[in-house]
Coordinates of C-alpha atoms in Angstrom, one line a residue:
M1 CA 10.7 25.0 3.0
D2 CA 10.7 25.2 6.9
N3 CA 7.1 24.1 7.3
T4 CA 7.0 21.3 4.8
G5 CA 8.1 18.6 7.2
K6 CA 5.6 19.7 9.8
V7 CA 2.7 19.6 7.3
I8 CA 3.8 16.3 5.9
R9 CA 4.0 14.9 9.4
K10 CA 0.6 16.2 10.2
N11 CA -0.7 14.6 7.0
I12 CA 0.8 11.2 7.8
L13 CA -0.4 11.4 11.4
S14 CA -3.9 12.2 10.4
T15 CA -4.1 9.1 8.2
Y16 CA -1.9 6.9 10.4
P17 CA -4.8 5.5 12.6
G18 CA -6.7 4.4 9.6
A19 CA -3.7 2.9 7.9
V20 CA -2.8 0.9 11.1
L21 CA -6.4 -0.4 11.5
Y22 CA -6.4 -1.4 7.9
G23 CA -3.0 -3.1 8.2
L24 CA -4.2 -4.9 11.4
F25 CA -7.6 -6.0 10.2
F26 CA -6.3 -7.0 6.8
N27 CA -3.8 -9.3 8.5
V28 CA -6.5 -10.4 10.9
S29 CA -8.7 -11.5 7.9
L30 CA -5.8 -13.6 6.8
M31 CA -5.4 -15.2 10.3
L32 CA -9.1 -15.6 11.0
D33 CA -9.5 -19.0 9.4
S34 CA -6.6 -20.4 11.5
I35 CA -8.1 -18.9 14.7
I36 CA -11.6 -20.4 14.1
A37 CA -10.2 -23.7 13.0
G38 CA -8.0 -23.8 16.1
Q39 CA -11.0 -23.1 18.4
S40 CA -13.3 -25.6 16.7
L41 CA -11.0 -28.4 15.6
G42 CA -7.7 -27.9 17.6
A43 CA -4.3 -28.4 16.1
Q44 CA -5.6 -30.5 13.2
G45 CA -7.8 -27.6 12.1
V46 CA -4.8 -25.2 12.2
A47 CA -2.7 -27.7 10.2
A48 CA -5.4 -28.1 7.5
V49 CA -5.8 -24.3 7.1
A50 CA -2.0 -23.9 6.9
L51 CA -2.0 -26.4 4.0
G52 CA -4.8 -24.7 2.2
V53 CA -3.7 -21.1 2.5
P54 CA -0.8 -21.0 0.1
G55 CA -3.1 -22.3 -2.7
H56 CA -5.5 -19.4 -2.7
G57 CA -2.8 -17.0 -1.5
I58 CA -0.8 -17.4 -4.7
L59 CA -3.6 -16.8 -7.0
S60 CA -4.9 -13.9 -4.9
A61 CA -1.4 -12.4 -5.1
I62 CA -1.7 -12.2 -8.8
V63 CA -5.1 -10.5 -8.6
Y64 CA -3.6 -8.1 -6.0
S65 CA -0.8 -7.2 -8.3
L66 CA -3.5 -5.8 -10.7
I67 CA -5.3 -4.0 -7.8
H68 CA -2.1 -2.4 -6.5
G69 CA -0.9 -1.6 -10.0
S70 CA -4.3 0.1 -10.8
G71 CA -4.1 2.0 -7.5
L72 CA -0.6 3.3 -8.3
R73 CA -1.7 4.4 -11.8
M74 CA -4.6 6.3 -10.2
I75 CA -2.3 8.0 -7.7
W76 CA 0.2 9.1 -10.4
A77 CA -2.8 10.3 -12.6
K78 CA -4.1 12.4 -9.7
G79 CA -0.6 13.8 -8.9
R80 CA -0.4 15.2 -12.4
A81 CA -4.1 16.2 -12.3
D82 CA -5.0 13.9 -15.3
D83 CA -8.6 12.9 -14.9
H84 CA -8.7 11.0 -18.2
A85 CA -5.9 8.7 -17.1
F86 CA -7.5 8.3 -13.7
R87 CA -10.7 7.0 -15.3
R88 CA -8.9 4.6 -17.6
A89 CA -6.8 3.2 -14.6
L90 CA -10.0 2.8 -12.6
N91 CA -12.3 1.3 -15.3
G92 CA -9.7 -0.9 -16.9
G93 CA -8.3 -2.2 -13.7
A94 CA -11.6 -3.1 -12.1
T95 CA -12.7 -4.9 -15.3
V96 CA -9.6 -7.1 -15.5
I97 CA -9.5 -7.8 -11.8
A98 CA -13.1 -9.1 -11.9
L99 CA -12.4 -11.4 -14.9
C100 CA -9.1 -12.8 -13.5
G101 CA -10.9 -13.4 -10.1
I102 CA -13.6 -15.5 -11.9
V103 CA -11.0 -17.6 -13.7
F104 CA -9.0 -18.2 -10.6
T105 CA -12.0 -19.3 -8.6
L106 CA -12.7 -22.0 -11.1
L107 CA -9.0 -23.2 -11.0
L108 CA -9.0 -23.4 -7.2
F109 CA -12.3 -25.3 -7.1
I110 CA -11.2 -27.8 -9.8
F111 CA -7.6 -28.4 -8.7
A112 CA -7.9 -28.1 -4.9
E113 CA -6.5 -31.5 -4.0
D114 CA -3.5 -31.2 -6.3
I115 CA -2.6 -27.8 -4.8
V116 CA -2.9 -29.0 -1.2
I117 CA -0.6 -31.9 -1.9
L118 CA 2.0 -29.6 -3.4
C119 CA 2.0 -27.6 -0.2
G120 CA 2.8 -30.7 2.0
G121 CA -0.5 -32.4 2.1
D122 CA 1.1 -35.8 1.2
M123 CA 2.9 -35.8 4.6
V124 CA -0.1 -35.5 6.8
D125 CA -2.9 -37.9 7.8
A126 CA -5.8 -38.6 5.5
A127 CA -8.3 -36.6 7.7
T128 CA -6.1 -33.5 7.7
L129 CA -5.6 -33.7 3.9
N130 CA -9.4 -34.0 3.4
D131 CA -10.1 -31.0 5.7
A132 CA -7.6 -29.0 3.8
V133 CA -9.1 -29.8 0.3
I134 CA -12.5 -28.9 1.6
Y135 CA -11.3 -25.7 3.0
L136 CA -9.5 -24.7 -0.2
R137 CA -12.4 -25.6 -2.4
Y138 CA -15.0 -23.7 -0.6
C139 CA -13.0 -20.6 -0.1
S140 CA -12.1 -20.3 -3.8
P141 CA -14.6 -17.5 -4.5
I142 CA -12.5 -15.2 -2.4
T143 CA -10.3 -14.5 -5.4
T144 CA -13.3 -12.8 -6.9
L145 CA -15.4 -11.4 -4.1
T146 CA -12.5 -10.3 -1.8
A147 CA -10.7 -8.7 -4.8
L148 CA -13.7 -6.4 -5.5
G149 CA -13.7 -5.1 -1.9
I150 CA -9.9 -4.6 -1.9
T151 CA -10.3 -2.6 -5.2
L152 CA -12.6 -0.2 -3.5
Q153 CA -10.1 0.0 -0.6
E154 CA -7.4 0.9 -3.1
I155 CA -9.5 3.7 -4.6
M156 CA -10.1 5.0 -1.0
N157 CA -6.4 5.0 -0.5
V158 CA -6.0 7.3 -3.6
F159 CA -8.4 9.8 -2.1
G160 CA -6.9 9.6 1.4
F161 CA -9.9 8.0 3.0
Q162 CA -7.9 5.8 5.3
N163 CA -10.5 5.7 8.1
S164 CA -13.1 4.4 5.5
R165 CA -10.6 1.9 4.2
A166 CA -10.2 0.6 7.8
V167 CA -13.9 0.5 8.1
L168 CA -14.1 -2.0 5.2
S169 CA -11.4 -4.2 6.8
V170 CA -13.4 -4.2 10.0
I171 CA -16.6 -5.1 8.2
N172 CA -14.7 -7.9 6.4
V173 CA -13.5 -9.4 9.7
V174 CA -16.7 -9.1 11.4
V175 CA -18.9 -10.7 8.7
N176 CA -16.2 -13.4 8.2
L177 CA -16.2 -14.2 11.9
A178 CA -20.1 -14.2 12.2
V179 CA -20.7 -16.4 9.1
S180 CA -17.7 -18.7 9.7
I181 CA -18.8 -19.4 13.4
L182 CA -22.4 -19.9 12.2
C183 CA -21.4 -22.4 9.5
V184 CA -18.9 -24.2 11.7
S185 CA -21.6 -24.6 14.3
Y186 CA -24.3 -26.1 12.1
L187 CA -22.4 -27.9 9.3
P188 CA -21.8 -31.7 9.8
A189 CA -18.4 -32.9 11.2
G190 CA -16.8 -33.6 7.9
M191 CA -17.7 -30.2 6.5
K192 CA -16.7 -27.9 9.3
L193 CA -13.8 -26.3 7.3
A194 CA -16.2 -25.6 4.4
G195 CA -17.8 -23.1 6.7
L196 CA -14.5 -21.1 7.0
G197 CA -14.3 -20.8 3.2
I198 CA -17.9 -19.7 2.9
G199 CA -17.5 -17.2 5.6
T200 CA -14.4 -15.7 3.9
A201 CA -16.2 -15.4 0.6
V202 CA -19.3 -13.8 2.1
A203 CA -17.1 -11.3 3.9
G204 CA -15.6 -10.2 0.6
L205 CA -19.0 -9.6 -0.9
A206 CA -20.0 -7.6 2.3
E207 CA -16.9 -5.5 2.1
F208 CA -17.6 -4.7 -1.6
M209 CA -21.2 -3.7 -0.9
A210 CA -20.2 -1.6 2.1
G211 CA -17.5 0.2 -0.1
V212 CA -20.2 1.2 -2.6
I213 CA -22.4 2.6 0.2
I214 CA -19.4 4.6 1.7
F215 CA -18.7 6.2 -1.7
R216 CA -22.3 7.2 -2.0
I217 CA -22.3 8.7 1.5
K218 CA -19.1 10.7 0.6
K219 CA -20.7 11.8 -2.7
V220 CA -17.9 10.4 -4.6
H221 CA -19.2 9.3 -8.1
L222 CA -16.7 6.8 -9.5
G223 CA -18.7 6.4 -12.8
Y224 CA -17.4 2.9 -13.4
R225 CA -17.8 1.6 -17.0
P226 CA -16.6 -1.8 -18.1
M227 CA -13.5 -1.4 -20.2
I228 CA -10.7 -3.7 -21.5
P229 CA -7.5 -1.8 -21.1
R230 CA -5.0 -1.6 -24.0
L231 CA -2.1 -4.0 -23.9
R232 CA 0.3 -1.2 -22.9
E233 CA -1.9 -0.3 -20.0
L234 CA -2.3 -4.0 -18.9
V235 CA 1.6 -4.4 -19.0
E236 CA 1.9 -1.2 -17.0
M237 CA -0.7 -2.3 -14.4
L238 CA 1.1 -5.6 -13.8
K239 CA 4.5 -3.9 -13.8
C240 CA 3.3 -1.3 -11.3
G241 CA 1.7 -3.8 -8.9
F242 CA 4.3 -6.6 -9.4
P243 CA 6.7 -5.7 -6.4
A244 CA 3.9 -5.6 -3.7
S245 CA 2.1 -8.6 -5.0
T246 CA 5.4 -10.5 -5.6
D247 CA 6.0 -10.4 -1.9
Y248 CA 2.7 -11.9 -1.2
L249 CA 3.0 -14.3 -4.0
V250 CA 6.5 -15.6 -3.1
E251 CA 5.5 -15.5 0.6
N252 CA 2.6 -18.0 -0.1
I253 CA 5.0 -20.1 -2.2
A254 CA 7.5 -19.9 0.7
V255 CA 4.8 -21.0 3.1
G256 CA 4.3 -24.1 1.1
F257 CA 8.0 -24.8 1.3
Q258 CA 7.9 -24.0 4.9
N259 CA 5.2 -26.7 5.5
N260 CA 7.4 -29.2 3.8
V261 CA 10.6 -28.2 5.6
I262 CA 8.9 -28.3 9.0
L263 CA 7.1 -31.6 8.5
S264 CA 10.3 -33.3 7.3
G265 CA 12.5 -31.6 9.9
F266 CA 10.4 -32.6 12.9
P267 CA 8.8 -35.9 11.8
G268 CA 8.2 -37.0 15.5
D269 CA 6.5 -33.8 16.5
P270 CA 2.9 -33.6 15.0
L271 CA 2.3 -30.3 16.9
M272 CA 5.3 -28.5 15.2
L273 CA 3.4 -27.4 12.1
P274 CA 0.4 -25.8 14.1
V275 CA 2.8 -24.3 16.7
A276 CA 4.9 -22.7 13.9
D277 CA 1.7 -21.5 12.2
V278 CA 0.6 -19.7 15.4
V279 CA 4.0 -18.0 15.8
C280 CA 4.0 -16.9 12.1
N281 CA 0.4 -15.6 12.4
I282 CA 1.2 -13.6 15.5
S283 CA 4.3 -12.2 13.6
Y284 CA 2.1 -11.3 10.6
F285 CA -0.3 -9.7 12.9
A286 CA 2.4 -7.5 14.3
A287 CA 3.6 -6.7 10.8
G288 CA 0.2 -5.5 9.9
A289 CA 0.5 -2.9 12.7
I290 CA 4.0 -1.7 11.9
K291 CA 3.0 -1.2 8.2
G292 CA 0.9 1.8 9.2
A293 CA 3.4 4.4 8.6
A294 CA 4.6 3.1 5.4
L295 CA 1.0 2.7 4.1
A296 CA 0.3 6.3 5.0
T297 CA 3.4 7.5 3.1
E298 CA 3.1 5.6 -0.2
P299 CA 0.4 7.9 -1.8
L300 CA 2.4 10.9 -0.9
F301 CA 5.5 9.5 -2.5
G302 CA 3.5 8.9 -5.7
V303 CA 2.0 12.4 -5.8
Y304 CA 5.3 14.3 -5.1
Y305 CA 7.1 12.1 -7.6
E306 CA 4.7 13.2 -10.4
E307 CA 5.3 16.9 -9.3
R308 CA 9.1 16.4 -9.3
D309 CA 9.1 17.7 -5.7
V310 CA 12.4 16.3 -4.4
N311 CA 12.3 18.2 -1.1
S312 CA 8.8 16.9 -0.3
I313 CA 9.8 13.4 -1.1
K314 CA 12.8 13.6 1.3
Q315 CA 10.5 15.0 4.0
V316 CA 7.9 12.2 3.5
W317 CA 10.7 9.7 3.8
K318 CA 12.1 11.2 7.0
Q319 CA 8.8 11.6 8.7
G320 CA 7.5 8.2 7.7
L321 CA 10.7 6.5 8.8
I322 CA 10.9 8.2 12.2
L323 CA 7.2 7.7 13.1
G324 CA 7.3 4.0 11.8
L325 CA 10.3 3.1 13.9
V326 CA 8.9 4.7 17.1
M327 CA 5.5 3.0 16.7
S328 CA 7.1 -0.3 15.7
V329 CA 8.9 -0.6 19.1
I330 CA 5.7 0.2 20.9
W331 CA 3.7 -2.3 18.9
S332 CA 6.3 -5.0 19.4
V333 CA 6.1 -4.6 23.2
L334 CA 2.3 -4.7 23.1
F335 CA 2.4 -7.9 21.1
L336 CA 4.8 -9.5 23.7
V337 CA 2.6 -8.4 26.6
F338 CA -0.6 -9.9 25.0
Q339 CA 0.9 -13.1 23.6
P340 CA -1.0 -15.4 26.0
A341 CA -4.3 -14.0 24.7
L342 CA -3.1 -14.1 21.1
S343 CA -2.0 -17.8 21.5
S344 CA -5.4 -18.7 23.0
L345 CA -7.1 -17.2 20.0
F346 CA -5.9 -20.1 18.0
G347 CA -7.2 -22.6 20.6
M348 CA -3.7 -23.4 21.8
R349 CA -2.2 -22.7 25.2
L350 CA 1.0 -20.5 25.4
T351 CA 3.8 -23.1 25.4
E352 CA 7.5 -22.4 25.8
D353 CA 7.9 -22.9 22.1
I354 CA 5.3 -20.3 21.1
S355 CA 6.6 -17.9 23.7
T356 CA 10.2 -18.2 22.5
G357 CA 9.2 -17.9 18.9
V358 CA 7.1 -14.7 19.5
L359 CA 9.9 -13.2 21.5
I360 CA 12.4 -13.7 18.8
C361 CA 10.1 -12.4 16.2
M362 CA 9.3 -9.2 18.1
I363 CA 13.0 -8.4 18.6
F364 CA 13.5 -8.1 14.8
T365 CA 10.0 -6.7 13.9
P366 CA 10.8 -3.1 13.8
I367 CA 13.5 -3.6 11.1
G368 CA 10.5 -4.9 9.0
H369 CA 9.2 -1.3 8.9
V370 CA 12.4 0.0 7.3
V371 CA 12.4 -2.7 4.6
Y372 CA 8.7 -2.0 3.9
M373 CA 9.4 1.7 3.6
F374 CA 12.0 1.0 1.0
T375 CA 9.6 -1.4 -0.9
L376 CA 6.8 1.1 -1.1
Y377 CA 9.0 4.1 -1.8
Y378 CA 10.8 2.5 -4.8
E379 CA 7.4 1.1 -6.0
A380 CA 5.7 4.6 -5.8
T381 CA 8.7 6.2 -7.6
K382 CA 8.7 3.6 -10.3
R383 CA 12.0 1.8 -9.4
F384 CA 10.2 -1.5 -9.8
A385 CA 13.3 -3.8 -9.8
L386 CA 14.5 -2.4 -6.5
S387 CA 11.0 -2.5 -5.0
T388 CA 10.7 -6.2 -5.9
T389 CA 14.1 -7.0 -4.6
F390 CA 13.3 -5.3 -1.2
A391 CA 10.0 -7.1 -1.1
V392 CA 11.1 -10.6 -2.1
L393 CA 14.7 -11.2 -1.0
P394 CA 14.3 -10.7 2.9
D395 CA 10.8 -11.8 3.2
S396 CA 10.7 -15.0 1.2
V397 CA 13.9 -16.1 -0.3
L398 CA 16.1 -15.5 2.8
F399 CA 13.2 -16.9 4.9
I400 CA 13.4 -20.4 3.3
V401 CA 17.2 -20.4 2.8
L402 CA 17.7 -19.6 6.5
M403 CA 15.2 -22.1 7.6
V404 CA 16.8 -24.9 5.6
L405 CA 20.2 -24.0 6.8
L406 CA 19.4 -23.4 10.5
I407 CA 16.9 -26.1 11.4
P408 CA 19.5 -28.9 11.2
V409 CA 21.9 -26.8 13.4
L410 CA 19.6 -25.0 15.8
G411 CA 16.4 -27.2 15.8
K412 CA 13.4 -25.1 16.8
F413 CA 15.4 -21.9 16.9
G414 CA 16.0 -22.4 13.2
V415 CA 12.3 -22.0 12.7
W416 CA 11.9 -18.8 14.8
L417 CA 15.0 -16.8 13.8
P418 CA 14.2 -16.7 10.0
I419 CA 10.6 -15.4 10.5
T420 CA 11.7 -11.8 11.1
G421 CA 15.5 -12.1 11.4
N422 CA 15.6 -12.4 7.6
Q423 CA 14.7 -8.7 7.5
V424 CA 18.0 -7.8 9.3
I425 CA 20.1 -9.9 6.9
G426 CA 18.3 -8.4 4.0
M427 CA 19.1 -4.9 5.1
V428 CA 22.7 -5.8 5.6
L429 CA 22.8 -7.1 2.0
L430 CA 20.8 -4.5 0.3
I431 CA 21.7 -1.1 1.7
P432 CA 25.4 -1.2 0.8
I433 CA 24.2 -2.2 -2.8
V434 CA 21.9 0.8 -2.9
C435 CA 24.5 3.3 -1.3
F436 CA 27.8 2.3 -2.7
I437 CA 27.0 0.7 -6.1
L438 CA 23.8 2.1 -7.5
G439 CA 24.2 5.5 -5.7
R440 CA 27.9 5.9 -6.1
L441 CA 27.6 9.3 -7.9
R442 CA 25.2 10.8 -5.5
K443 CA 25.5 12.4 -2.1
G444 CA 23.5 12.2 1.2
A445 CA 19.9 11.0 1.0
D446 CA 20.1 10.9 -2.7
K447 CA 22.2 7.8 -2.5
L448 CA 19.1 6.0 -1.0
L449 CA 16.4 7.9 -2.9
L450 CA 18.0 7.1 -6.3
L451 CA 15.6 9.4 -8.2
P452 CA 15.8 9.3 -12.0
K453 CA 18.1 11.7 -13.9
E454 CA 15.1 13.8 -15.2
F455 CA 14.4 14.9 -11.6
Y456 CA 17.6 16.9 -11.7
T457 CA 17.4 18.3 -15.2
G458 CA 14.4 20.7 -14.6
V459 CA 14.9 23.8 -12.5
T460 CA 12.7 25.0 -9.7
I461 CA 12.6 28.8 -10.3
D462 CA 10.6 29.7 -7.3
E463 CA 9.0 27.8 -4.4
F464 CA 7.2 29.1 -1.3
E465 CA 4.5 28.5 1.3
I466 CA 1.7 30.5 2.5
L467 CA 0.5 29.9 6.0
G468 CA -2.7 31.8 6.4
D469 CA -1.3 35.3 7.0
K470 CA -2.8 37.9 4.7
E471 CA 0.2 40.2 4.9
D472 CA 2.5 37.2 4.2
L473 CA 0.3 36.3 1.2
S474 CA 0.6 39.9 -0.2
V475 CA 4.3 40.0 0.1
K476 CA 5.0 36.6 -1.3
M477 CA 2.6 36.9 -4.3
G478 CA 4.1 40.3 -5.1
K479 CA 7.6 38.6 -5.2
F480 CA 6.3 35.7 -7.2
K481 CA 4.6 38.2 -9.8
G482 CA 8.1 39.8 -10.3
I483 CA 9.8 36.5 -10.8
L484 CA 7.1 35.3 -13.2
Q485 CA 7.4 38.6 -15.3
E486 CA 11.2 38.0 -15.5
T487 CA 10.7 34.3 -16.6
L488 CA 8.0 35.0 -19.2
S489 CA 8.9 37.4 -22.0
D490 CA 5.3 38.1 -22.7
T491 CA 4.0 40.7 -20.2
D492 CA 0.3 40.2 -21.0
K493 CA 0.7 36.5 -20.5
A494 CA 2.5 36.9 -17.2
D495 CA -0.2 39.2 -15.9
A496 CA -3.0 36.8 -16.9
V497 CA -1.2 33.9 -15.3
I498 CA -0.5 35.8 -12.0
T499 CA -4.2 36.9 -11.9
G500 CA -5.2 33.3 -12.2
V501 CA -2.9 32.1 -9.5
E502 CA -4.1 34.8 -7.2
E503 CA -7.7 33.7 -7.8
I504 CA -6.8 30.1 -7.1
V505 CA -4.9 31.0 -3.9
S506 CA -7.7 33.1 -2.7
Y507 CA -10.2 30.4 -3.2
M508 CA -8.0 27.7 -1.6
S509 CA -7.3 30.0 1.5
R510 CA -10.9 29.7 2.5
T511 CA -10.5 26.0 3.4
S512 CA -6.8 25.7 4.0
K513 CA -4.2 27.4 6.2
H514 CA -1.3 25.9 4.2
I515 CA -0.8 26.6 0.5
H516 CA 2.4 25.5 -1.4
I517 CA 3.4 27.2 -4.7
K518 CA 6.1 26.1 -7.1
L519 CA 7.3 27.4 -10.5
R520 CA 9.4 25.0 -12.5
D521 CA 11.2 25.3 -15.9
E522 CA 11.3 21.8 -17.5
G523 CA 13.1 23.2 -20.6
D524 CA 10.3 22.6 -23.2
K525 CA 7.7 23.9 -20.8
K526 CA 7.1 25.9 -17.6
E527 CA 4.7 24.7 -15.0
I528 CA 3.1 26.1 -11.8
F529 CA 1.8 23.8 -9.1
V530 CA -0.5 25.3 -6.5
R531 CA -1.2 22.7 -3.6
S532 CA -3.3 23.0 -0.5
I533 CA -3.9 20.7 2.5
G534 CA -7.5 20.2 3.4
Q535 CA -11.0 19.4 2.1
S536 CA -11.6 19.4 -1.7
C537 CA -12.3 22.9 -3.2
Y538 CA -13.0 22.6 -7.0
L539 CA -11.7 25.4 -9.2
P540 CA -13.7 28.6 -9.2
E541 CA -15.5 29.5 -12.4
A542 CA -13.4 32.8 -12.4
V543 CA -10.4 30.6 -13.1
T544 CA -12.0 28.1 -15.7
E545 CA -13.9 30.9 -17.6
N546 CA -11.3 33.6 -17.7
D547 CA -10.5 35.9 -20.7
N548 CA -8.9 34.9 -24.0
V549 CA -5.4 35.8 -22.9
W550 CA -5.7 33.5 -19.9
R551 CA -7.0 30.5 -22.0
D552 CA -4.2 31.1 -24.5
A553 CA -1.6 31.3 -21.8
V554 CA -2.1 28.2 -19.7
T555 CA -3.7 24.8 -19.5
V556 CA -5.3 24.3 -16.1
T557 CA -6.0 20.9 -14.5
Y558 CA -7.3 20.1 -11.0
S559 CA -7.0 17.0 -8.9
Y560 CA -7.9 16.0 -5.3
V561 CA -5.8 13.3 -3.8
Y562 CA -4.9 12.2 -0.3
K563 CA -6.4 15.3 1.4
M564 CA -4.6 17.6 -1.0
N565 CA -6.0 20.0 -3.7
I566 CA -3.5 20.1 -6.6
V567 CA -3.8 22.6 -9.4
R568 CA -1.3 22.4 -12.3
L569 CA -0.9 25.3 -14.6
R570 CA 1.1 24.4 -17.7
I571 CA 2.2 27.7 -19.4
C572 CA 1.8 27.5 -23.2

């Protein structure tokens, strides 16, 4: 398929700006409290936020596992054009997410002081400890309100509305900034950090309300109905979302350990914790930018996985990896150039320590894209153990291990090196395992892709692309008709199927210059996938209301996902 790579690259590029903006502003929303705290309270404020963040981050990660798991289930359902499964994933996921958010909000509010102490609060002065507890208590509603907004973002991701997804992230940041500054300005001295929590919670509510409005503008009717999922569905939801959320979960646990390691490793330097927090936040900010290419590819991985389209999966991997590496280098240079401005955002001048830390982080940052590509690819193709390993081992486990080992030897360099250098070591450890142990019986790219055996049991009988040329369409459809007649012993059935396919292709060609057709033999069944890139075009009545031979011959399902129309014809 000569043009598949070009089309996939075009698809990724069209969604890349929105994915980058989403990644950037999502990370900005995580940094915003540290920025405002630094501007209003200086180093003490940054330290207080650093002590409070792991607490709500850990519980938010559990909620995020449900959100991301629901999103993946929706993508897979769309990929196989199963609207019923899509509705169950949406309704069941949203219900469980809301209930868990409420429970976690109550836990954070009640046990705020105990959580802060676990994250290093017992090694700071009483004023900083009190500020951290107030901050955590008042931002506890974010586990409910922000979760609802992110749920809508996940649904937008399924449909390919990356720009709209980015708009919600921007709204979150703008509202958070405005409400937090207002609260910090007018609340009494001892309650300043409560304003940050209030701002974060209100931003989550605004994000959710804006998401509902955007779906109405786009005339997408989600039709949400409260529904408790079956136990099997709940387990699958957690299993699907576990890799991505585990990274965030373990990362927040690691930050709690990091606070303890830094405070005990540099007892005579009270500024070391806020300085390290500034460097880490700038690094996370950069990580949000480099995730753009990987975020734009994950839904495509999920869709092509459900279609058993190995060639397209390989093309998505190739195009996403190349685009991501190029853009990662560019982003890293930009973050180095603007580090004085970034440091000043936190109310701290650019010291030699901050400059050195940011430089070391940016050197290794592009490798983070490769690790993130592996994480999302294995997650989207249901290799959950591998996805979890790539998510957790470099980013969290090696981070703490390296910091504990290197600080006594290298001092401050032992803090900076693990922040992104852990990704390099993680790659050195994991790639040989994937290639030489897990992929020992495979060749080339298949060693890394590690697709399950059933991908290679079915046979693609015919596969071709139509690029808007009527003569090309006539020739290829004529050839396809001959192949289909040879494949099916029933001539009437073959004629009915080819007539239906021609109707679908003709209808799709009105809004798309690229149509992909594939006929597969899965042993017990034969399936035809007709896929077009472009705006949604629901099936014409001529296809859904055809004659009795057609209805007896095939089961037709339609799905629109990530700017692709997908029609599956299952031949009876």
